Each structure stands twice: as C-alpha cells, then as structure tokens.
C-alpha atoms as one frame of an Amber mdcrd trajectory, in Angstrom:
protein
 -36.128 -18.261 -65.378 -39.258 -17.409 -67.250 -42.177 -19.308 -68.399 -44.248
 -18.936 -71.539 -47.059 -16.310 -70.741 -49.407 -18.048 -72.889 -48.983 -21.670
 -71.704 -51.946 -23.522 -69.889 -51.060 -24.864 -66.479 -52.323 -28.128 -65.520
 -53.411 -27.732 -61.828 -54.604 -31.300 -61.599 -50.865 -32.429 -60.850 -50.770
 -30.291 -57.725 -53.087 -30.881 -54.673 -53.305 -27.728 -52.512 -53.965 -28.563
 -48.822 -52.386 -25.471 -47.508 -54.304 -24.559 -44.033 -55.020 -28.497 -43.553
 -52.952 -30.630 -41.426 -52.913 -33.837 -39.232 -55.516 -33.416 -36.620 -54.260
 -33.849 -32.770 -50.906 -33.080 -33.662 -50.230 -36.841 -34.556 -46.669 -36.354
 -36.270 -43.912 -36.926 -34.092 -41.423 -34.308 -35.678 -42.189 -30.821 -34.845
 -40.458 -27.303 -35.440 -38.065 -25.701 -32.890 -35.159 -27.954 -31.382 -36.780
 -30.897 -32.958 -36.609 -29.489 -36.318 -33.051 -28.624 -35.871 -32.349 -32.350
 -34.767 -34.024 -33.458 -38.166 -31.533 -31.030 -39.954 -28.729 -32.515 -38.089
 -29.366 -36.010 -39.320 -29.704 -34.690 -42.961 -33.150 -35.574 -43.836 -33.977
 -32.619 -46.215 -34.796 -33.567 -49.868 -35.566 -37.177 -48.812 -38.217 -40.026
 -49.211 -41.198 -40.577 -47.004 -41.160 -40.151 -43.105 -41.839 -43.889 -42.545
 -38.728 -44.807 -44.279 -36.907 -41.999 -42.405 -38.389 -42.999 -39.010 -40.400
 -40.127 -38.675 -43.702 -41.620 -39.013 -46.233 -41.535 -35.989 -47.774 -44.724
 -37.512 -51.050 -42.937 -38.241 -51.865 -42.124 -41.747 -55.624 -41.129 -41.527
 -56.142 -38.137 -43.584 -57.188 -34.972 -41.672 -61.049 -34.520 -41.823 -62.206
 -31.090 -42.622 -58.652 -30.265 -44.013 -60.176 -28.472 -47.059 -57.365 -26.599
 -48.907 -57.369 -23.112 -50.054 -58.277 -23.597 -53.639 -55.327 -21.144 -54.419
 -53.675 -22.972 -57.388 -56.834 -24.313 -58.908 -58.288 -20.658 -58.903 -55.228
 -18.484 -59.681 -52.822 -20.770 -61.619 -54.117 -20.770 -65.016 -51.221 -19.716
 -67.340 -47.395 -19.197 -67.473 -47.964 -15.588 -66.944 -49.319 -16.593 -63.397
 -46.477 -18.686 -62.900 -44.040 -15.747 -63.591 -45.827 -13.774 -60.987 -46.860
 -16.097 -58.177 -44.636 -18.499 -56.125 -47.300 -21.422 -55.797 -48.175 -21.067
 -59.595 -44.372 -21.370 -60.409 -44.220 -24.409 -58.618 -47.137 -25.841 -60.498
 -45.412 -24.855 -63.815 -42.203 -26.561 -62.612 -44.127 -29.803 -61.802 -45.872
 -29.657 -65.369 -42.619 -29.029 -66.976 -40.617 -31.868 -65.165 -43.436 -34.431
 -65.715 -43.808 -33.376 -69.484 -40.182 -34.042 -69.905 -40.181 -37.509 -68.220
 -43.182 -38.566 -70.131 -41.400 -37.731 -73.357 -38.201 -39.580 -72.031 -39.872
 -42.773 -71.196 -41.803 -42.616 -74.280 -38.740 -42.270 -76.440 -37.256 -45.343
 -74.470 -40.610 -47.192 -75.501 -41.698 -47.155 -71.909 -44.540 -45.531 -70.016
 -44.180 -42.788 -67.314 -46.592 -42.782 -64.395 -47.513 -39.335 -63.268 -47.086
 -38.257 -59.611 -48.956 -35.474 -57.937 -47.338 -32.958 -55.724 -49.159 -31.758
 -52.492 -48.738 -28.565 -50.958 -49.356 -28.495 -47.313 -48.973 -26.319 -44.231
 -47.121 -27.514 -41.039 -48.329 -31.206 -40.950 -49.571 -33.802 -43.397 -50.704
 -37.250 -43.654 -49.189 -39.486 -46.289 -49.039 -43.038 -47.534 -45.843 -43.350
 -45.401 -47.147 -41.991 -42.253 -47.420 -38.637 -40.775 -44.981 -35.713 -41.125
 -44.450 -32.143 -40.415 -42.452 -29.457 -42.309 -39.396 -30.163 -40.200 -38.750
 -33.112 -42.649 -38.554 -30.692 -45.434 -39.638 -31.479 -48.976 -40.127 -35.277
 -49.448 -41.329 -37.955 -51.840 -43.355 -40.959 -50.635 -43.098 -43.867 -52.639
 -46.343 -45.534 -50.956 -48.617 -43.046 -52.584 -46.252 -41.922 -55.413 -46.497
 -38.304 -54.032 -44.147 -35.441 -53.455 -44.780 -33.229 -50.546 -43.930 -29.643
 -49.826 -44.635 -26.971 -47.391 -43.806 -23.754 -49.478 -42.413 -22.147 -46.452
 -39.460 -24.330 -46.922 -38.190 -22.075 -49.469 -37.703 -19.346 -47.235 -35.794
 -21.468 -44.763 -33.668 -22.425 -47.662 -32.443 -18.976 -47.635 -32.428 -18.124
 -43.818 -31.600 -21.473 -42.291 -29.367 -23.080 -44.842 -27.808 -19.899 -46.244
 -28.697 -20.748 -49.884 -28.963 -17.485 -52.252 -32.455 -18.818 -53.161 -34.396
 -17.677 -56.331 -36.879 -19.206 -58.418 -34.541 -21.997 -59.834 -33.395 -22.887
 -56.565 -37.208 -23.955 -55.956 -37.350 -25.806 -59.162 -34.275 -27.703 -58.455
 -35.932 -28.757 -54.970 -39.039 -29.964 -56.973 -37.069 -31.540 -59.865 -35.081
 -33.608 -57.182 -38.272 -35.024 -55.521 -39.424 -36.148 -58.997 -36.105 -37.642
 -59.513 -36.971 -39.933 -56.445 -40.346 -40.680 -58.316 -38.349 -41.903 -61.452
 -36.129 -43.917 -59.069 -39.134 -45.474 -57.550 -40.694 -46.304 -60.998 -37.235
 -47.702 -62.039 -37.014 -49.978 -58.664 -33.928 -48.200 -57.547 -35.199 -46.117
 -54.673 -35.298 -48.911 -52.263 -31.388 -49.151 -52.395 -31.572 -46.167 -49.838
 -33.195 -48.347 -47.289 -30.437 -50.659 -46.497 -29.238 -48.777 -43.476 -25.999
 -47.835 -44.638 -24.543 -44.254 -44.100 -21.439 -42.447 -45.284 -20.127 -40.954
 -48.561 -20.354 -44.159 -50.549 -23.457 -45.495 -49.065 -26.606 -46.407 -51.098
 -28.494 -43.754 -49.185 -26.185 -41.132 -50.756 -25.919 -42.663 -53.979 -29.895
 -42.411 -54.216 -29.798 -38.854 -53.471 -26.920 -37.927 -55.794 -28.899 -39.852
 -58.662 -31.989 -37.712 -57.850 -29.739 -34.689 -58.182 -28.402 -35.834 -61.466
 -31.955 -36.386 -62.742 -32.949 -32.987 -61.823 -29.940 -31.671 -63.890 -31.190
 -33.849 -66.877 -34.479 -32.358 -66.606 -32.886 -28.853 -66.450 -30.887 -29.565
 -69.659 -34.096 -30.250 -71.478 -36.455 -28.027 -69.823 -36.194 -25.051 -72.515
 -36.706 -27.307 -75.277 -39.406 -29.902 -74.115 -42.782 -28.850 -75.810 -45.842
 -28.078 -73.744 -48.936 -30.097 -74.552 -50.908 -26.853 -74.436 -49.051 -24.661
 -76.926 -46.298 -26.912 -78.682 -43.639 -24.530 -77.176 -41.529 -25.093 -74.006
 -43.558 -24.309 -70.931 -40.052 -22.877 -69.488 -38.922 -20.574 -71.977 -35.556
 -19.304 -70.656 -33.019 -20.330 -67.926 -30.027 -17.785 -67.327 -26.491 -18.825
 -65.910 -27.630 -16.911 -62.661 -30.531 -19.449 -62.434 -28.179 -22.450 -62.751
 -25.901 -20.921 -60.063 -28.940 -20.540 -57.688 -29.518 -24.244 -58.247 -25.987
 -25.197 -57.660 -26.030 -23.104 -54.561 -29.159 -24.750 -53.390 -27.529 -28.153
 -53.620 -24.405 -27.181 -51.948 -26.359 -25.528 -49.038 -28.099 -28.867 -48.177
 -25.010 -30.948 -48.492 -24.604 -33.081 -45.407 -21.132 -31.481 -44.553 -22.514
 -28.033 -44.786 -25.606 -28.906 -42.362 -23.284 -30.707 -39.951 -20.642 -27.949
 -39.740 -23.596 -25.297 -39.438 -25.538 -27.025 -36.748 -23.146 -29.513 -34.774
 -19.768 -27.606 -35.578 -18.180 -30.610 -37.104 -18.380 -32.714 -39.954 -18.933
 -36.589 -39.548 -18.858 -38.281 -42.954 -19.673 -41.727 -41.674 -23.145 -40.408
 -40.923 -24.001 -38.824 -44.139 -27.149 -39.630 -45.913 -27.537 -37.231 -48.544
 -24.029 -36.301 -49.659 -21.643 -33.418 -49.407 -21.963 -30.094 -50.945 -19.397
 -30.962 -53.639 -21.017 -34.338 -54.456 -24.481 -32.813 -54.891 -23.121 -29.920
 -57.234 -21.045 -32.492 -59.310 -24.236 -34.764 -60.110 -26.461 -32.050 -60.749
 -23.734 -30.777 -63.316 -23.423 -33.994 -64.698 -26.933 -34.354 -65.629 -27.325
 -30.719 -66.540 -24.215 -30.812 -69.000 -25.175 -34.106 -70.644 -28.805 -34.186
 -70.559 -28.140 -38.030 -70.535 -30.261 -40.304 -67.889 -27.721 -43.049 -68.432
 -24.834 -40.829 -67.160 -26.696 -40.528 -63.848 -25.517 -44.091 -62.655 -24.182
 -43.211 -59.190 -23.959 -46.914 -58.346 -21.126 -47.607 -60.291
C-alpha cells in the first residue's frame, strides 16, 4: 500500500485530540475486564456509544484537552503518509471521502463530509462519552468517526489479525461506510434490537464492509484534487489479504470463540468472519454500490 509522494494531505478532515479525554472518567466502559466484556458482545467497528448502550449520558467536551497538533504539523504529503501511521490514516480518510464525493456526484447527489477524530483512552461525542474499549466507531449524531490509534496494535495482539497498513485502511473505510449509511437513511435499521446472523444489526455492519470494498476497488483510480493523480497509488494482493484477515478477525464467531469459548449465533451483531469477508469481497470485486444491498 503506497501513496503518491507528491499529493497534498487535507488535515482539515481529521481532528487530532490525542492526549485529551473525558474529564473525571465520565465514560462507563473502561479497559481491562470491562473492555473484554465489550469484546464479547461484539461492539467493535460499530456505531456510537449511545446506540450501543455505552454512554454515560454526559457529552460535555473535555476542557483543556488540546490535542497534540501532530497531524496538522506533520502530515503534509503522501510522502508523510508512507512513513507515519497517523499521516497514513489522514491519507486514507482523504482517499475515502474523495471517492464518495465523486460517487455521489456521478449519481447527481451531494456527499456530506465527515471528520475523523483521533483520541487517547476517552472521548466525548455527540452520541455520549466512550472509551477506547468500544473500538473504532461512527457517531451519527455528530457525523464523525472516532479512533484511538492504539486499536491497530490491539487488532494484532488481541484479535490475532496479521495487521498491516491496509488492515488499518479497511477499518477506516468501514466507519465511513456507516457514514454513507447515515446519509442514505439506512443506518437506523441497526437499532431495532434484533440480533443474529440475519438481523438488521448484522446487515448494517456487512453493508459497511461492502462499502469499504467498493472504495478499495476504486482507490487507485480516484484522482486526488491536489494532483489529478490517485492519492493511493498502489495496492498489492498482500494488502487485500491483510484487509480480509482483519475483517475475519473481528467476526462475531471469532471473538466469541476466543473470549467465551463457544459461538452463540443468536447474539451476533456484526456478522461472522465468513460473512464479513464475503461482503468486503463483493464490494471489492464489483466496485458497485448497488451490489451492497445486504437487506435483500
């Protein structure tokens, strides 16, 4: 996975609040055993903590939580994205949103941007307060994706994924899949309380995986506004395999088997490893948004 060295990165799409957090420990989900419980119910790669029952009810932004200005100062170009993890995520956000803007324009519609916020440990959102235990998530109330970059190490050490830059890109693209669902009005189907392999909750997650695959299909041909050349200049078969491996690692069945020693399909909220890989492949192989109708 490599970015065009000469492309300019748009850091306005990422808010860097690493080192900030929710004052007073307001969020109700923490690390350690509580974090493991969060894993057991399969919340990773989800929507906002309020919808997931993880909100403390307080969403007052942290005072004095000024971020390191890391990405604004250090992430200027594709060259930076090829050498720094945080800059790589900025580049992925830029690439994903450039694709979705073009896709919406092609359809005669207008795409509304969403920011990504980097945080450390805790964060306040439009959906309530949350901690890193929730994993990466999208909040429809403020149209923002939230990410503690430490999750990418956890993806390898806790979930057993192979990792790699494109595994990270898959995670980001999945969250922007939720943003697209929010714009389309389909995200709310996940909140009907249903669970299981055929539930709306699972179908919403699988559709976001498919949308991530659609972006992947077009990523190396979508021109960057700064250069007219694709920001993401190359993807290898190994990159795609890393993405598929990450999708499988966070399947409900894999998580349940690892942490509770048995698989209980009736409680699934995100889909099995096989389902998640299947729908990412569907998006990647076709590049067609219409093929991502998991509700059929």
